[in-house]
C-alpha positions as a printed NumPy array, in Angstrom:
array([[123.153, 182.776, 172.995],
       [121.569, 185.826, 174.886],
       [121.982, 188.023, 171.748],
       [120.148, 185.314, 169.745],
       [117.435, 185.194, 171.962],
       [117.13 , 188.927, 172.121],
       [117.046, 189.214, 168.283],
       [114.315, 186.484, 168.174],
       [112.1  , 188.111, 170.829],
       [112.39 , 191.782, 169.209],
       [111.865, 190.36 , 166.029],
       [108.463, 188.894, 167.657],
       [107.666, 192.007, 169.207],
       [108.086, 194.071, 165.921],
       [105.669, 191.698, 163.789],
       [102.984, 192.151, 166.278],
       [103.992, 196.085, 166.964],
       [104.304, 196.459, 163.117],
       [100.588, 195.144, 162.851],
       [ 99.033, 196.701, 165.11 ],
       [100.82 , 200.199, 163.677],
       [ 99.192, 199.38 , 160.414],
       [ 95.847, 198.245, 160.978],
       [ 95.448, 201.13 , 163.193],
       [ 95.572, 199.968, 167.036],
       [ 98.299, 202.537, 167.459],
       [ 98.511, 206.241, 165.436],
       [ 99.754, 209.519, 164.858],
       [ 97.548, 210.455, 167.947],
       [ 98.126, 208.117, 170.34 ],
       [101.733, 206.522, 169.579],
       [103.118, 203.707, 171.441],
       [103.096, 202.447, 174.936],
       [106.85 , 204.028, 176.827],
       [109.707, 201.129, 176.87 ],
       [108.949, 200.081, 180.094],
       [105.237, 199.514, 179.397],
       [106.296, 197.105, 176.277],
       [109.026, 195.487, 178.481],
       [105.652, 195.129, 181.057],
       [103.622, 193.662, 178.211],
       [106.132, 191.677, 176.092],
       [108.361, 190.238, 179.729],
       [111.041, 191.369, 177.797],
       [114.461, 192.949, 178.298],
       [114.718, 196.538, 177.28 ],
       [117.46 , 195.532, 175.339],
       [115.115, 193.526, 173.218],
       [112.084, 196.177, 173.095],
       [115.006, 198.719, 171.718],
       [116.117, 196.33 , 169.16 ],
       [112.537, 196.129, 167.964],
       [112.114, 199.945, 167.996],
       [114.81 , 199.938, 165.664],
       [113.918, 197.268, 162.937],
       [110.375, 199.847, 163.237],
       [112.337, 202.989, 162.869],
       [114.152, 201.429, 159.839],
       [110.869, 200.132, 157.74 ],
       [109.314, 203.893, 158.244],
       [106.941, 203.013, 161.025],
       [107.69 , 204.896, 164.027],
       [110.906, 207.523, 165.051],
       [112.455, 207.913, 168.288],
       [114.24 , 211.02 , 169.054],
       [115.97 , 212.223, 172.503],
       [113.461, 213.94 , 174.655],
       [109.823, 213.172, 172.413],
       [109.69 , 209.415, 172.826],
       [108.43 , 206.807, 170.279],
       [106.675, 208.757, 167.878],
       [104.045, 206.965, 165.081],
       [104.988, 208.135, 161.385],
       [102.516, 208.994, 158.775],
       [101.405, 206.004, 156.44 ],
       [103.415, 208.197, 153.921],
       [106.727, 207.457, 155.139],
       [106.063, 203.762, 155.94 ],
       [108.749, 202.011, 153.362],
       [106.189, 199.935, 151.195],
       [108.503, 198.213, 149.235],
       [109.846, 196.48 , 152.958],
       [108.298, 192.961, 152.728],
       [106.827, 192.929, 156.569],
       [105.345, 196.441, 156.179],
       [103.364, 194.968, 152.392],
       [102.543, 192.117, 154.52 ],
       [100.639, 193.828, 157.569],
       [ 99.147, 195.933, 155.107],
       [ 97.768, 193.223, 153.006],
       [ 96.344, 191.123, 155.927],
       [ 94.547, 194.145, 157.493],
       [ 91.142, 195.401, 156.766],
       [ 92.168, 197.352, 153.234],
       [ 93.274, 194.74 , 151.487],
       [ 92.126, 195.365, 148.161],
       [ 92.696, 198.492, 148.267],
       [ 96.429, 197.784, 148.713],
       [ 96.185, 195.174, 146.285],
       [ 94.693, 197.466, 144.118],
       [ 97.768, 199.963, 143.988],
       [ 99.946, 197.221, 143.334],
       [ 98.321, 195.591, 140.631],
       [ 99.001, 199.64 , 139.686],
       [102.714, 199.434, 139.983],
       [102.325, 195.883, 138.131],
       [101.309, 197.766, 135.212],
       [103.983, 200.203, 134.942],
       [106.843, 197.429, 135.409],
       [106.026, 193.878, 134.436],
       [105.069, 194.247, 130.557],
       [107.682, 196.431, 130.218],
       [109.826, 193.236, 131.594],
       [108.52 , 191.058, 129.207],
       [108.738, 193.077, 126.258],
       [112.719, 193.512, 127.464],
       [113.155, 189.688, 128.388],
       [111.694, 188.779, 124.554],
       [113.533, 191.404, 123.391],
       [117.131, 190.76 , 125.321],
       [116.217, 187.615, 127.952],
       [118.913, 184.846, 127.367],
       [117.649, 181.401, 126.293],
       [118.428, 179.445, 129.092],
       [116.776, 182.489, 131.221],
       [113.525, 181.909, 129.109],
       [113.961, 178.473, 129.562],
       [113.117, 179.027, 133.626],
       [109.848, 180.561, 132.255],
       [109.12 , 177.678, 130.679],
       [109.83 , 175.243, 133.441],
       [107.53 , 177.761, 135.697],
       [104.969, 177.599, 133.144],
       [104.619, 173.44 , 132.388],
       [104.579, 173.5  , 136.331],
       [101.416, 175.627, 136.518],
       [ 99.809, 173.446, 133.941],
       [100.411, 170.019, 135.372],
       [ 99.116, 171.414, 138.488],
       [ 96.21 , 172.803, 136.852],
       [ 95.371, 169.382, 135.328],
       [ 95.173, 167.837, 139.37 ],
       [ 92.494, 169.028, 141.349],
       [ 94.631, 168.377, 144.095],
       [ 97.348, 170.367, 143.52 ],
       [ 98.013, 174.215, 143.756],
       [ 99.851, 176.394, 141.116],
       [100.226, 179.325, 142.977],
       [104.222, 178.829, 143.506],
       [104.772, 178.112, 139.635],
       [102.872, 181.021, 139.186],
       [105.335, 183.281, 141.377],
       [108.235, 181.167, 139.859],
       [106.891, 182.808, 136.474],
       [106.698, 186.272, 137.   ],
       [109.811, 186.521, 138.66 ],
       [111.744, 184.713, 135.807],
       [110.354, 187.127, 133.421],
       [111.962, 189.976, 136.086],
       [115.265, 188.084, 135.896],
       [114.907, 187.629, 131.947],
       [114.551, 191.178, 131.143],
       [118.301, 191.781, 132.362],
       [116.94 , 195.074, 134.303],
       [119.16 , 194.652, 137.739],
       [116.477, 197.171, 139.612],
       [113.484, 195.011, 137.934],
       [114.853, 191.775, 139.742],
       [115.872, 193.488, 142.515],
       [111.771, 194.122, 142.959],
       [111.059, 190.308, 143.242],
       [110.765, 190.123, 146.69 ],
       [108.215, 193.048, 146.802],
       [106.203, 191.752, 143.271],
       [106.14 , 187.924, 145.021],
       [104.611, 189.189, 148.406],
       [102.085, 191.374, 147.293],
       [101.354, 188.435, 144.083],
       [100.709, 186.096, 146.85 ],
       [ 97.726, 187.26 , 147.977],
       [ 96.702, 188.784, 144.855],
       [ 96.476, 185.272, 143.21 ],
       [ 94.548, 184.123, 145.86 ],
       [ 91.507, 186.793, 145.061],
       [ 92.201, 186.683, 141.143],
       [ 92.996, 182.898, 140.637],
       [ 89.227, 181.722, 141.958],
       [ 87.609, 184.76 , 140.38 ],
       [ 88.898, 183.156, 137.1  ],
       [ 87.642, 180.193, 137.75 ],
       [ 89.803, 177.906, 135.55 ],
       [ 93.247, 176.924, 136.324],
       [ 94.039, 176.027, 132.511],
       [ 92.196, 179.333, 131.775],
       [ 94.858, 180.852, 133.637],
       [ 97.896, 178.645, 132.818],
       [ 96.492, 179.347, 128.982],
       [ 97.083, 183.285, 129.616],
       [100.316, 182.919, 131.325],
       [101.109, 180.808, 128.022],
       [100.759, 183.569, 125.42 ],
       [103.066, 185.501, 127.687],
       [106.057, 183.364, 127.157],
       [105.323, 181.744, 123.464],
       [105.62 , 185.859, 122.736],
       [108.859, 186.251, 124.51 ],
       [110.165, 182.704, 122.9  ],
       [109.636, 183.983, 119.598],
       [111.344, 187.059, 120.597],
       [108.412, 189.145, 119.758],
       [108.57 , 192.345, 122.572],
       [105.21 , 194.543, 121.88 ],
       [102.952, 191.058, 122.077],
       [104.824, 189.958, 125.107],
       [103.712, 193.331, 126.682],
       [100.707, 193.597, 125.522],
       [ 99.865, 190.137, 126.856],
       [100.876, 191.042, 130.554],
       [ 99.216, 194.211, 130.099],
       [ 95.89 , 191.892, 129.586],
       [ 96.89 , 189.899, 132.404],
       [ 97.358, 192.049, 134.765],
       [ 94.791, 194.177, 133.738],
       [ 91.883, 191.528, 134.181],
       [ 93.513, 191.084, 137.868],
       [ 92.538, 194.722, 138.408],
       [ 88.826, 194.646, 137.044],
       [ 88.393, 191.425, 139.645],
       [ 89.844, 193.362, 142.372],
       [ 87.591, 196.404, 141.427],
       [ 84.56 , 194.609, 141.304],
       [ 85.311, 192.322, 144.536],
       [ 85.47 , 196.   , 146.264],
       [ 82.578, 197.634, 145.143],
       [ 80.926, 194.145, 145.962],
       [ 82.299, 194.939, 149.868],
       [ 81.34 , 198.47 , 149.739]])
């Protein structure tokens, strides 16, 4: 029971350590409080604060090493593709600037995953994209209801239908970072149909097995994601 409670107390303390190392509370410069100023802070066992330095050491946040303490890494060696660290990036203050290097890496990998699932993608493996998609349009047709997990549901069946193993293994990392992207893209659009529509001409192209429209169509998608982010932050700046 004590190790329980230990692993749910330093998994507290490293959400609200990792945040505050990536919105910039603690840097390079001035690192983090010693161990017994976070067991001070947290009334926690050191036990607990070390498991918590650990899960940070392993996402690329911070390194401790015998004799120079907890040490703050540089954003460059943070491990991005770690769900918590995309997280506490994406809620802090750059936002869009994140999301804007994502929709990046969205571009390099998802047409390329629907031009392999129309190519290769199984039928009942299509058929999921299907499902996903008649979900986002009977929620589009309820002003009541929300499409945004039919929307993930797509996407990542058109990872899992392109038969790349290291394509699905990125679902995780694609549904985080979509998760908030759809929430700045979706209402810039201003049509849910609109939206459930474009999603559309995605799968009829990998249905009828036809790989350079099914890219081309994500391309577009994804595409008009980035010129709403871009003009949402030169609207900020």
């Amino acid at each position: 029971m004590a190790r329980i409670e230990n692993l749910n107390l330093s998994q507290r303390v490293t959400n609200e350590l990792g945040r505050a190392i990536v919105s910039g509370e603690y840097t390079i410069e001035s690192g983090l409080p010693t161990e017994a100023k976070l067991c001070d802070e947290y009334g926690i066992s050191r036990t607990a604060i070390r498991e918590a330095v650990k899960m940070l050491a392993a996402k690329g946040l911070i390194s401790s090493r015998p004799r120079q303490g907890i040490r703050v890494e540089e954003p460059s060696n943070w491990n991005l593709y770690d769900t918590s660290v995309l997280k506490w990036l994406l809620s802090s203050s750059p936002s869009l600037h994140v999301l804007r290097e994502f929709l990046q890496m969205r571009l390099a990998i998802e047409p390329q995953a629907a031009a392999l699932a129309a190519e290769f993608g199984k039928d009942e493996d299509i058929d999921q994209i299907e499902y996903a998609l008649n979900d986002m349009k009977t929620a589009a047709e309820d002003p009541q209801a929300s499409m945004h997990d039919a929307d993930l549901r797509f996407h990542t069946s058109i990872l899992y239908a392109s038969g790349n193993r290291f394509f699905f293994q990125l679902r995780e990392f694609i549904s985080t970072a979509l998760d908030v992207s759809i929430q700045h893209t979706t209402p810039a659009k201003g049509n849910d149909m609109s939206v459930a529509e474009d999603h559309g001409k995605i799968y009829t192209a990998i249905r009828n097995r036809q790989p350079e429209r099914a890219k081309n169509m994500m391309t577009y998608l994804i595409d008009e994601a980035m010129s709403f982010i871009e003009q949402e932050i030169q609207r900020k700046s």
